[in-house]
PDB file of C-alpha atoms in Angstrom:
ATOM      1  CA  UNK N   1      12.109 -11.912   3.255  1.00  0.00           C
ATOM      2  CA  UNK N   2      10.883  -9.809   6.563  1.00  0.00           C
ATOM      3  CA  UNK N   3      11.365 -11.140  10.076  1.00  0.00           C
ATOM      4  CA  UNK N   4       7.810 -10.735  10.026  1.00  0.00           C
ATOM      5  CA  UNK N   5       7.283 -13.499   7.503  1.00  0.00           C
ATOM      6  CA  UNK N   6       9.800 -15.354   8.075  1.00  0.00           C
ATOM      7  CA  UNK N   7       8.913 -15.584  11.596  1.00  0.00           C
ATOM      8  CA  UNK N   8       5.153 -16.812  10.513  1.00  0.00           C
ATOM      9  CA  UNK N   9       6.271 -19.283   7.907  1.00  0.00           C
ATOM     10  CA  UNK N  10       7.256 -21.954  10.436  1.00  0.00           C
ATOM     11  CA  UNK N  11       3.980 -21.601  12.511  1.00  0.00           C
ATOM     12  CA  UNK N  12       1.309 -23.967  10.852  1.00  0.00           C
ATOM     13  CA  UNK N  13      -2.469 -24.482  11.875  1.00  0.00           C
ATOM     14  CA  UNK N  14      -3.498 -27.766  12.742  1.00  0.00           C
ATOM     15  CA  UNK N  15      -6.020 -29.165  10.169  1.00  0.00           C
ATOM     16  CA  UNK N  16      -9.352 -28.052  10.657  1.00  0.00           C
ATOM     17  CA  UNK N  17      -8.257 -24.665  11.457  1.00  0.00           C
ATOM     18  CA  UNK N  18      -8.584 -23.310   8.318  1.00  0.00           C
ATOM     19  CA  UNK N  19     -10.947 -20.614   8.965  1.00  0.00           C
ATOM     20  CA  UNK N  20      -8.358 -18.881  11.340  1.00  0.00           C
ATOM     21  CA  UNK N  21      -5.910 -19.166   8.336  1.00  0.00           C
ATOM     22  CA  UNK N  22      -8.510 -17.440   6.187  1.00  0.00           C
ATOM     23  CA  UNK N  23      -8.521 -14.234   8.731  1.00  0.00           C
ATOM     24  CA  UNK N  24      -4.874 -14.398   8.778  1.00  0.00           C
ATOM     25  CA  UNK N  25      -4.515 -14.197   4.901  1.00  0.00           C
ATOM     26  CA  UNK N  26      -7.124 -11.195   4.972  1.00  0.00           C
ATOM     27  CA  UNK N  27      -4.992  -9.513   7.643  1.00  0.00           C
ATOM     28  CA  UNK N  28      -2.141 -10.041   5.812  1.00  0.00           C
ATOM     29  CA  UNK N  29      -3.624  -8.650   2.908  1.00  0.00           C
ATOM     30  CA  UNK N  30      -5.184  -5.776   4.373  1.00  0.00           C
ATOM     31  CA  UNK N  31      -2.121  -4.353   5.004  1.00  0.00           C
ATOM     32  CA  UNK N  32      -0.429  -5.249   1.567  1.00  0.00           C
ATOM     33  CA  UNK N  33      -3.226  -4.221  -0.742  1.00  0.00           C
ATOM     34  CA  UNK N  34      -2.811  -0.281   1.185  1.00  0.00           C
ATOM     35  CA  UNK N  35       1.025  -0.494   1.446  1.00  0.00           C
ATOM     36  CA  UNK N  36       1.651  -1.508  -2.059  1.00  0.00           C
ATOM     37  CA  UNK N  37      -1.710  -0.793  -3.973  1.00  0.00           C
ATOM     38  CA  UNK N  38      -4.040  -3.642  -5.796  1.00  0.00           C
ATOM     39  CA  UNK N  39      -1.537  -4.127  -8.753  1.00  0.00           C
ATOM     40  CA  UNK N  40       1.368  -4.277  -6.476  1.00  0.00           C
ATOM     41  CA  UNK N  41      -0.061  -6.540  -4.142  1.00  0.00           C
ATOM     42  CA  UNK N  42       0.724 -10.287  -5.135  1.00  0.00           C
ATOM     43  CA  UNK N  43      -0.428 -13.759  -4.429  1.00  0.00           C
ATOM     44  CA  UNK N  44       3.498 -14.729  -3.634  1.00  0.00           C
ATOM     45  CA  UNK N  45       3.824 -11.617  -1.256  1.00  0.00           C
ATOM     46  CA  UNK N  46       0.355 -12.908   0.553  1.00  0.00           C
ATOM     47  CA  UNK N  47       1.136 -15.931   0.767  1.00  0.00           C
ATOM     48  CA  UNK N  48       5.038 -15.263   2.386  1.00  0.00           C
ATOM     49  CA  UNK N  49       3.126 -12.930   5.198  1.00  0.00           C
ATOM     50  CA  UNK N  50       1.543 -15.772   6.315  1.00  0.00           C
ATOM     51  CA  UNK N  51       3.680 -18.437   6.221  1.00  0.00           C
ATOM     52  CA  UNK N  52       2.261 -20.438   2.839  1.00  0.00           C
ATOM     53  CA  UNK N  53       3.394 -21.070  -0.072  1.00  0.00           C
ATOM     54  CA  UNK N  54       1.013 -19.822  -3.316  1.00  0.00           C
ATOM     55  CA  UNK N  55      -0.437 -23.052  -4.364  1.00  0.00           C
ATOM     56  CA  UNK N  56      -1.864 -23.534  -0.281  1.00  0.00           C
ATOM     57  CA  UNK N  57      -3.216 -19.895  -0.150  1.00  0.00           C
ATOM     58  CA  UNK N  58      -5.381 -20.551  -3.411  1.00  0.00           C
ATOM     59  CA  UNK N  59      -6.795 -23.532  -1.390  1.00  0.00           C
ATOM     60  CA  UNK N  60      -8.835 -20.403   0.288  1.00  0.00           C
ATOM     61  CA  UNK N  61      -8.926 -17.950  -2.335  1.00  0.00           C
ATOM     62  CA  UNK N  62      -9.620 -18.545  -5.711  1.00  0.00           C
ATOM     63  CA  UNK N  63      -7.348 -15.347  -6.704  1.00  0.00           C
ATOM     64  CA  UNK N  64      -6.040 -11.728  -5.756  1.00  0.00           C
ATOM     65  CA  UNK N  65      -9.593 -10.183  -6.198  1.00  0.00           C
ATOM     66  CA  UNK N  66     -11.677 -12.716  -3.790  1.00  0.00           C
ATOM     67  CA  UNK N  67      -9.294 -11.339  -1.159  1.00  0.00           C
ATOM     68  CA  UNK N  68      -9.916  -7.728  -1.924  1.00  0.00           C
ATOM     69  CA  UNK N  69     -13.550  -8.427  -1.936  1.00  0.00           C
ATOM     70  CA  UNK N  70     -13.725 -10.508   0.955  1.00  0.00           C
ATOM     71  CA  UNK N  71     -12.379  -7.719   2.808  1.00  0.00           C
ATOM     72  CA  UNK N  72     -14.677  -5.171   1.173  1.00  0.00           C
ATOM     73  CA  UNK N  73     -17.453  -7.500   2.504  1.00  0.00           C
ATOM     74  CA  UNK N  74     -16.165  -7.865   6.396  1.00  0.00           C
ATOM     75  CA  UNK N  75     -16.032  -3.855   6.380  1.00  0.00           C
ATOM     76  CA  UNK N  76     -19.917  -3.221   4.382  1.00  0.00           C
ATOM     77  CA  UNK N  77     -21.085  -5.793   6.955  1.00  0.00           C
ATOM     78  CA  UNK N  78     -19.648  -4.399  10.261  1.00  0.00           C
ATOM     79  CA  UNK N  79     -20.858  -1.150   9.491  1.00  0.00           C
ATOM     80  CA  UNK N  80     -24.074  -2.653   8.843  1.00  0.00           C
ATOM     81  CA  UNK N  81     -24.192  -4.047  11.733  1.00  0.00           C
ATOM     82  CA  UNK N  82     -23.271  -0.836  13.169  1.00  0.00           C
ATOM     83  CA  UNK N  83     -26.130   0.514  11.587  1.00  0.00           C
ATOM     84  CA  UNK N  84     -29.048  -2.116  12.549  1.00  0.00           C
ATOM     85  CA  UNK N  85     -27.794  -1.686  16.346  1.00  0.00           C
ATOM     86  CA  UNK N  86     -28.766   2.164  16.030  1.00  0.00           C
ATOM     87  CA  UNK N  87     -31.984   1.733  14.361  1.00  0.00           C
ATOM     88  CA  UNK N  88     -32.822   0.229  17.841  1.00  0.00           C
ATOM     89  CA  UNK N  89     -31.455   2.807  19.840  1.00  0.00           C
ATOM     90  CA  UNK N  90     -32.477   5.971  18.034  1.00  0.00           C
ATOM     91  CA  UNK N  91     -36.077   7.149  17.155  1.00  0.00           C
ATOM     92  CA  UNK N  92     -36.066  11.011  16.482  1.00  0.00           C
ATOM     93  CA  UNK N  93     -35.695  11.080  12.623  1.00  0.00           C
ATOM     94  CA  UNK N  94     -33.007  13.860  12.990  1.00  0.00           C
ATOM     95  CA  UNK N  95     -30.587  12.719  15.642  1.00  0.00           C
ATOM     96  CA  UNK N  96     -30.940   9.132  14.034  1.00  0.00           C
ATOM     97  CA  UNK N  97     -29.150  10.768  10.766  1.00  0.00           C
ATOM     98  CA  UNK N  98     -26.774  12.157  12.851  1.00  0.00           C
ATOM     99  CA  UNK N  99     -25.968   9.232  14.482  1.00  0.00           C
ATOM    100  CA  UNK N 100     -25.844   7.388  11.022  1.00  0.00           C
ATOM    101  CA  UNK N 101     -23.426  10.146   9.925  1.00  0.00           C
ATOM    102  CA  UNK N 102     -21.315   9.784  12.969  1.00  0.00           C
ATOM    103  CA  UNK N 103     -21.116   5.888  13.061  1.00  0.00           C
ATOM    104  CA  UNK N 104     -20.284   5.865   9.772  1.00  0.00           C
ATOM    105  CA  UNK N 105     -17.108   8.390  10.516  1.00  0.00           C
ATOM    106  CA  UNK N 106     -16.441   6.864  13.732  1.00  0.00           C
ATOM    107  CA  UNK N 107     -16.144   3.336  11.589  1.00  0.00           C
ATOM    108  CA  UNK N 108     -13.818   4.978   8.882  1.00  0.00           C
ATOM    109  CA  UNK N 109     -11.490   6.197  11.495  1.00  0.00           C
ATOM    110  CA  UNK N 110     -11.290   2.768  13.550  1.00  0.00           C
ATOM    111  CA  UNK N 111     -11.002   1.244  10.466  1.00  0.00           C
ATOM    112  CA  UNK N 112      -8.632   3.236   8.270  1.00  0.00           C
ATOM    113  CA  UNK N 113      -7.190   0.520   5.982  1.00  0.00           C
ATOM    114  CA  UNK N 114     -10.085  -1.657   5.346  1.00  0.00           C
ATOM    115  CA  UNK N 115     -12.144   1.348   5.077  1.00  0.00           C
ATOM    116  CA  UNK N 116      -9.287   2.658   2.226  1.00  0.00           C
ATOM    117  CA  UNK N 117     -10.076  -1.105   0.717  1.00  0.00           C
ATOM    118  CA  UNK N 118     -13.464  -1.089   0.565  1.00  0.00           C
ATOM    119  CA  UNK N 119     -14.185   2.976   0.230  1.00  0.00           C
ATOM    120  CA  UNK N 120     -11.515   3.798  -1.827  1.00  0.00           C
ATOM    121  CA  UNK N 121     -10.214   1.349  -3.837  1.00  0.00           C
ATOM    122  CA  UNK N 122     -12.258   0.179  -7.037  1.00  0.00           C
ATOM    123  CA  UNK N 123     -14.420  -3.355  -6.804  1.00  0.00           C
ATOM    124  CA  UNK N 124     -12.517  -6.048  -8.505  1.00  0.00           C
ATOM    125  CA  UNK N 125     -14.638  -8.781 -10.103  1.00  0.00           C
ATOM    126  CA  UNK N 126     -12.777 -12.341  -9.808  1.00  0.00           C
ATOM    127  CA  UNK N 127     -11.307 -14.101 -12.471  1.00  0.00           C
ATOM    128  CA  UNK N 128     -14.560 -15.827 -13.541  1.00  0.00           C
ATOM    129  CA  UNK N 129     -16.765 -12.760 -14.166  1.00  0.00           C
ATOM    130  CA  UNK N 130     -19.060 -13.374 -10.898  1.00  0.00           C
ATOM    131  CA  UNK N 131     -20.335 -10.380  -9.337  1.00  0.00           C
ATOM    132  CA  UNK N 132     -18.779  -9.345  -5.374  1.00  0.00           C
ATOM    133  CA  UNK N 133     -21.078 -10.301  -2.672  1.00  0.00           C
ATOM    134  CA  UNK N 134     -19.497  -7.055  -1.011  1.00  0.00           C
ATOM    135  CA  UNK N 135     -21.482  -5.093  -3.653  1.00  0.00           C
ATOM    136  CA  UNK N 136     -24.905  -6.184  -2.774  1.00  0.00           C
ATOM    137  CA  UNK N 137     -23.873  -5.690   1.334  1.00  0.00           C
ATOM    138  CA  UNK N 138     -22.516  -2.025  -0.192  1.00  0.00           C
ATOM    139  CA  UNK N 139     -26.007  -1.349  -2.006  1.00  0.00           C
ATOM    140  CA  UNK N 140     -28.183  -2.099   1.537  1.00  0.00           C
ATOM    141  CA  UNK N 141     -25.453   0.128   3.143  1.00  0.00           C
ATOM    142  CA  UNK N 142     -26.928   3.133   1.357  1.00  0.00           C
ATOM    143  CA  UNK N 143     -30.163   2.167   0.833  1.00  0.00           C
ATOM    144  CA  UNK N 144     -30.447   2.182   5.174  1.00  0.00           C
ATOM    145  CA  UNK N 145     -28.529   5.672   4.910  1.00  0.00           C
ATOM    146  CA  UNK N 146     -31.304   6.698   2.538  1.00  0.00           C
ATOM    147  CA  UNK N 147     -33.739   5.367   4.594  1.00  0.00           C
ATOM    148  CA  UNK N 148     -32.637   7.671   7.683  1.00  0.00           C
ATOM    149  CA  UNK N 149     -32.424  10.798   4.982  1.00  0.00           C
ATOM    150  CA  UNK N 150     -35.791   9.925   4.326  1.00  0.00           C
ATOM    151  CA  UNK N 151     -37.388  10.334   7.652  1.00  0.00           C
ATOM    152  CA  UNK N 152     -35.334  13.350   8.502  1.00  0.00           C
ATOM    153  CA  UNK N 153     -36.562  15.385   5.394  1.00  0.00           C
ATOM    154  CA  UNK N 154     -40.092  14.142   5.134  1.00  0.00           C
ATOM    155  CA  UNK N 155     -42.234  16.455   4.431  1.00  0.00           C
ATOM    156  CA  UNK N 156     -39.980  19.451   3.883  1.00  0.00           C
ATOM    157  CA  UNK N 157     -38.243  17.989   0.889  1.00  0.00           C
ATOM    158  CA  UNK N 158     -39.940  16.304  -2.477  1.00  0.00           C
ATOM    159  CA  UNK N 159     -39.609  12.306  -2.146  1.00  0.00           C
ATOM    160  CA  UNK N 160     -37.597  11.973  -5.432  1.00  0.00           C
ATOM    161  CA  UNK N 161     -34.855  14.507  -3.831  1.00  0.00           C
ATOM    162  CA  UNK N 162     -34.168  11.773  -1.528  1.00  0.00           C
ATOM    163  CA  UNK N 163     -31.290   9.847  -3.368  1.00  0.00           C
ATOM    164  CA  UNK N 164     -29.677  12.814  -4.334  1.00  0.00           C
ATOM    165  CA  UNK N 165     -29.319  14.231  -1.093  1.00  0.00           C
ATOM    166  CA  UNK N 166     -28.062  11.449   0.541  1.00  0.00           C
ATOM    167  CA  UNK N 167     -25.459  10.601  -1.962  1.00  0.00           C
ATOM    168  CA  UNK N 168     -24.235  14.661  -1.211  1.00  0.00           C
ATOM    169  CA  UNK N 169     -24.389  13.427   2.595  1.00  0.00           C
ATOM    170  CA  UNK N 170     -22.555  10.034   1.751  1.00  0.00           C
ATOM    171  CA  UNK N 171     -20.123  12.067  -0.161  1.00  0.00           C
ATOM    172  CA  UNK N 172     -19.537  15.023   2.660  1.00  0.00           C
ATOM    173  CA  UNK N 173     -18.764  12.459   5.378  1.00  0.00           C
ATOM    174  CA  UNK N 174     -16.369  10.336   3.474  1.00  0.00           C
ATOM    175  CA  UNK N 175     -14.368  13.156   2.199  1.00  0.00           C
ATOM    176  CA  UNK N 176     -14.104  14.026   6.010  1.00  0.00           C
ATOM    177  CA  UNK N 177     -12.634  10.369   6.246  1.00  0.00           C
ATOM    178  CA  UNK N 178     -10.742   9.916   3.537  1.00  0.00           C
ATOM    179  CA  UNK N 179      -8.825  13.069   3.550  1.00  0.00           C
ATOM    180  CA  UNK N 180      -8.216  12.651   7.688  1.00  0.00           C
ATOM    181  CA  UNK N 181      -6.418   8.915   7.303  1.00  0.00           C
ATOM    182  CA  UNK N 182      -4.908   9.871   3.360  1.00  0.00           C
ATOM    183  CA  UNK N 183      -3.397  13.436   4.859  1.00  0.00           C
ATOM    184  CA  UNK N 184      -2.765  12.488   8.830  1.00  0.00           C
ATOM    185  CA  UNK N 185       0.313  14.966   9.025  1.00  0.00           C
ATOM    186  CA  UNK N 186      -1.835  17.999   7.814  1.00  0.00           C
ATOM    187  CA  UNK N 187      -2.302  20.496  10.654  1.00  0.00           C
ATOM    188  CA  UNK N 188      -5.824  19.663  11.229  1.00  0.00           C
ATOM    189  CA  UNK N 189      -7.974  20.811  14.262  1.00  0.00           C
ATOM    190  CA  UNK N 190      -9.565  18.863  16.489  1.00  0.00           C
ATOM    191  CA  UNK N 191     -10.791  15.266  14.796  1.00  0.00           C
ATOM    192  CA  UNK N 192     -13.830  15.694  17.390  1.00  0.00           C
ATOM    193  CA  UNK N 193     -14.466  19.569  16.591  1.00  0.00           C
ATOM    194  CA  UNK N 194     -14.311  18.831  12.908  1.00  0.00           C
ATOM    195  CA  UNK N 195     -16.955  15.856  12.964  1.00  0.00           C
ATOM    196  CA  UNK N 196     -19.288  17.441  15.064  1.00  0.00           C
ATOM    197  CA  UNK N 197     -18.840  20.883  12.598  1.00  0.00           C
ATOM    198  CA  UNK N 198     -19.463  19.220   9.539  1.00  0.00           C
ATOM    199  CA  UNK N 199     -22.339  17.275  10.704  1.00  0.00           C
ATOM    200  CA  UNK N 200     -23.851  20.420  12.268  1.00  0.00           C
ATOM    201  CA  UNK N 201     -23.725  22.184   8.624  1.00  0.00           C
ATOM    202  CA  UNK N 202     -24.918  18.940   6.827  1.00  0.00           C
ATOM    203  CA  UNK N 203     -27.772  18.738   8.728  1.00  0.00           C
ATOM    204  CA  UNK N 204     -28.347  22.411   9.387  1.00  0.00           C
ATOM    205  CA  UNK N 205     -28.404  22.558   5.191  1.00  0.00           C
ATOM    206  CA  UNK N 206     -30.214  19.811   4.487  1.00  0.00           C
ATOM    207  CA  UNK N 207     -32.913  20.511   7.127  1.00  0.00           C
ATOM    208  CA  UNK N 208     -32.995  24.150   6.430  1.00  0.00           C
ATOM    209  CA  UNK N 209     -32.075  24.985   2.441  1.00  0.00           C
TER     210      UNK N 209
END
């Protein structure tokens, strides 16, 4: 067993506390699910980070893919959040996509493994069929991303060429992402230079084709 674990296992919350045992199991598994993959990942190893024993972690998870999911949802929502708090800050259509573009990058980055979790990693469904609540916070993620691609292109652009280019955007700015935290020892240039590049072209290409 790790220090780290072994260290936790004697510290127990006090009943009623159970909620701050939840966010420790989803820290715990944060790190797990990246370090070890989905199928590596196991209740038992979970449950050991955080000082439990199997049988009391499944008093706040039903199973292995709730966790996932759960974390899935905390990241769709914070960027959401992220999101709304713009819409109130930014009113020129184009600068409000390329804020949307940048929060979204500047989220990936500050989040690196829950954004691998919940951007990279396939949706589990649970044990019992049900479909992920993170999936329906996922589908307003884009549909507000579409939204800004929307006002940026209108009238320069037919309406039904609206989902498709902002699933190339969508696509464009997590490959930035995903490559940056997967590949952090390439020789890359300047995270700041490369954002502010690839949003430049992005918007100079959709605004301009």
């Amino acid at each position: 067993m790790s220090e780290v674990a072994h260290k936790t296992r004697s510290v127990r919350k006090p009943k009623g506390e159970g909620h701050v045992r939840r966010g420790e199991i989803l820290a715990a598994a944060e790190q797990i699910f990246v370090a070890h993959g989905y199928e590596g990942a196991t209740i038992r190893k979970i449950a050991e980070a955080v000082g439990l024993s199997s049988t009391a972690l499944y008093m706040h998870f039903r199973d292995k893919a709730e966790i996932l999911n759960e974390i899935c949802l905390q990241a769709f929502s914070a960027l959401h959040n992220r999101q709304l708090a713009l819409s109130e800050a930014e009113t020129e259509p184009q600068q409000y996509l390329r804020r949307l573009m940048l929060v979204y990058i500047e989220f990936g980055f500050e989040n690196a493994n829950a954004y691998r979790l919940a951007f990279m990693t396939p949706t589990m469904m649970s044990e019992d069929g049900s479909e992920p609540v993170s999936r329906k916070v996922a589908n307003e993620l884009f549909e507000h991303f579409k939204g800004g691609v929307r006002l940026a292109v209108e009238g320069k652009v037919a309406p039904e060429r609206v989902k498709a280019l902002t699933q190339v955007l969508w696509a464009s700015v997590h490959g930035l992402v995903s490559i940056m935290i997967t590949k952090p020892h390439f020789d890359w240039e300047d995270r700041e230079t490369l954002i502010n590049d690839q949003i430049d072209i992005l918007i100079k290409g959709l605004l301009h084709p």
